């Protein structure tokens, strides 16, 4: 079974020490739900570990895995197969799962090349994001967790995937990580993330569709992403409501501001084409309890 790789955020509802066994047993990256009393169509669900959840995955009477809600069986459960390329380490001993994990049942290679965010602390970090916390907790637990992934390592991991993914299940890669508000290794956000796309496109031209999840950047920077070979641009609206944007995204509000953020997303469609700009919302934050202040 393919284990959870903690590819960017933890998404868990507790810290690793609090999760104890639940984390040590390496839960699966995803599960697939089908059938059951509601005749569910095949749906892949990303796993979040929450010991107090009313949902449980366990064997049913016949020994097949099922999803239970408060003890009632509601779906059949399938587990993701361990991809062959996860069994082949890089020359420095790192695993492909650490450097270039795949998610969404293997189609998307998730390259979190910068595992911290330069919006730092309560006054800057987006309030729903645990990227910096996730970095600290993996370091504290002694897990391998590379802060800035060297380009050569990423290329070597992709080489292994390309060699062993004979069914060509992987069709796209995502470059992402924390926001770069100043520089990383002397590069701003567009050049930092762009350098990986450039190297990948030179080495494996057209093998995967390149996507970047990044901040809403000025149009010139967005153009550089495109010039580096990225084909899908994925900034996020975060949360629509003005007051909630200010509360939940204090760093983005202070450095850029909501109106400019939106303007940049709209402008990027002129560079990538509207269908290749795919901003998301962080669903559900409207329902979180407002901040105390
Ligand atoms: S900018 Fe992105 S990585 Fe940084 S705190 Fe906000 S959501 Fe997290």
CSV table of N, CA, C and O and ligand atoms in Angstrom, one decimal, residues 8-9 116-120 124-132 177-180 215 238 248-249 252 261 282, ligand 1:
chain,number,residue,atom,x,y,z
A,8,UNK,N,2.9,18.2,1.6
A,8,UNK,CA,3.0,19.7,1.7
A,8,UNK,C,2.5,20.1,3.1
A,8,UNK,O,3.3,20.5,4.0
A,9,UNK,N,1.2,20.0,3.4
A,9,UNK,CA,0.6,20.3,4.7
A,9,UNK,C,0.4,18.9,5.3
A,9,UNK,O,0.5,17.9,4.7
A,116,UNK,N,9.0,25.3,3.5
A,116,UNK,CA,8.6,26.3,4.5
A,116,UNK,C,8.0,27.5,3.7
A,116,UNK,O,8.1,27.6,2.5
A,117,UNK,N,7.5,28.4,4.5
A,117,UNK,CA,6.9,29.6,3.8
A,117,UNK,C,7.5,30.9,4.4
A,117,UNK,O,7.7,30.9,5.7
A,118,UNK,N,7.8,31.9,3.6
A,118,UNK,CA,8.4,33.1,4.1
A,118,UNK,C,7.4,34.0,4.8
A,118,UNK,O,7.8,35.0,5.4
A,119,UNK,N,6.1,33.7,4.6
A,119,UNK,CA,5.1,34.4,5.6
A,119,UNK,C,5.3,33.6,6.8
A,119,UNK,O,5.0,32.4,6.9
A,120,UNK,N,5.8,34.2,7.9
A,120,UNK,CA,6.2,33.5,9.1
A,120,UNK,C,5.5,34.0,10.3
A,120,UNK,O,5.5,35.2,10.5
A,124,UNK,N,1.6,36.7,9.9
A,124,UNK,CA,1.8,36.6,8.4
A,124,UNK,C,1.2,35.3,7.8
A,124,UNK,O,0.7,35.3,6.7
A,125,UNK,N,1.4,34.2,8.5
A,125,UNK,CA,1.0,32.9,7.9
A,125,UNK,C,-0.6,32.9,7.7
A,125,UNK,O,-1.3,33.5,8.5
A,126,UNK,N,-1.0,32.3,6.6
A,126,UNK,CA,-2.4,32.1,6.5
A,126,UNK,C,-2.9,31.2,7.6
A,126,UNK,O,-2.3,30.2,7.9
A,127,UNK,N,-4.0,31.6,8.2
A,127,UNK,CA,-4.4,31.0,9.5
A,127,UNK,C,-4.8,29.5,9.4
A,127,UNK,O,-4.9,28.8,10.4
A,128,UNK,N,-5.1,29.0,8.1
A,128,UNK,CA,-5.6,27.7,8.0
A,128,UNK,C,-4.4,26.8,7.5
A,128,UNK,O,-4.6,25.6,7.1
A,129,UNK,N,-3.2,27.3,7.5
A,129,UNK,CA,-2.1,26.6,6.8
A,129,UNK,C,-1.1,26.1,7.9
A,129,UNK,O,-0.7,26.8,8.8
A,130,UNK,N,-0.7,24.8,7.8
A,130,UNK,CA,0.3,24.3,8.7
A,130,UNK,C,1.7,24.0,8.1
A,130,UNK,O,2.4,23.1,8.6
A,131,UNK,N,2.0,24.6,7.0
A,131,UNK,CA,3.2,24.2,6.3
A,131,UNK,C,4.5,24.4,7.2
A,131,UNK,O,5.3,23.5,7.3
A,132,UNK,N,4.6,25.5,7.9
A,132,UNK,CA,5.7,25.7,8.7
A,132,UNK,C,5.7,24.8,10.0
A,132,UNK,O,6.7,24.2,10.4
A,177,UNK,N,5.1,25.0,-3.0
A,177,UNK,CA,5.8,25.1,-1.7
A,177,UNK,C,5.4,26.4,-1.1
A,177,UNK,O,4.4,27.0,-1.5
A,178,UNK,N,6.1,26.9,-0.1
A,178,UNK,CA,5.8,28.1,0.6
A,178,UNK,C,6.0,29.3,-0.3
A,178,UNK,O,6.6,29.3,-1.4
A,179,UNK,N,5.4,30.4,0.1
A,179,UNK,CA,5.5,31.7,-0.6
A,179,UNK,C,7.0,32.2,-0.4
A,179,UNK,O,7.6,32.0,0.6
A,180,UNK,N,7.5,32.8,-1.5
A,180,UNK,CA,8.8,33.4,-1.4
A,180,UNK,C,8.5,34.9,-1.5
A,180,UNK,O,8.2,35.5,-2.5
A,215,UNK,N,2.0,32.1,-5.5
A,215,UNK,CA,1.2,33.3,-5.2
A,215,UNK,C,0.6,33.9,-6.5
A,215,UNK,O,1.1,33.6,-7.6
A,238,UNK,N,-8.0,32.0,-2.1
A,238,UNK,CA,-8.1,31.8,-0.7
A,238,UNK,C,-9.5,31.9,-0.2
A,238,UNK,O,-10.2,30.9,-0.3
A,248,UNK,N,-7.7,36.0,7.7
A,248,UNK,CA,-7.1,34.7,7.5
A,248,UNK,C,-5.8,34.7,6.7
A,248,UNK,O,-5.0,33.8,6.8
A,249,UNK,N,-5.6,35.7,6.0
A,249,UNK,CA,-4.4,35.8,5.1
A,249,UNK,C,-3.6,37.1,5.4
A,249,UNK,O,-3.5,38.0,4.5
A,252,UNK,N,-0.6,38.1,3.1
A,252,UNK,CA,-1.0,38.4,1.7
A,252,UNK,C,-1.7,39.8,1.7
A,252,UNK,O,-1.5,40.6,0.8
A,261,UNK,N,-4.4,41.3,-5.4
A,261,UNK,CA,-4.3,39.8,-5.5
A,261,UNK,C,-5.3,39.3,-6.6
A,261,UNK,O,-4.9,38.5,-7.5
A,282,UNK,N,-10.2,28.1,-0.5
A,282,UNK,CA,-10.0,27.2,0.6
A,282,UNK,C,-11.4,27.0,1.2
A,282,UNK,O,-11.9,27.9,2.0
B,1,LIG,S1,1.2,31.6,1.6
B,1,LIG,FE1,0.7,29.4,1.2
B,1,LIG,S2,2.3,28.3,2.3
B,1,LIG,FE2,2.4,30.4,3.1
B,1,LIG,S3,1.1,30.4,4.9
B,1,LIG,FE3,-0.2,31.0,3.2
B,1,LIG,S4,-1.2,29.1,2.4
B,1,LIG,FE4,0.6,28.5,3.7
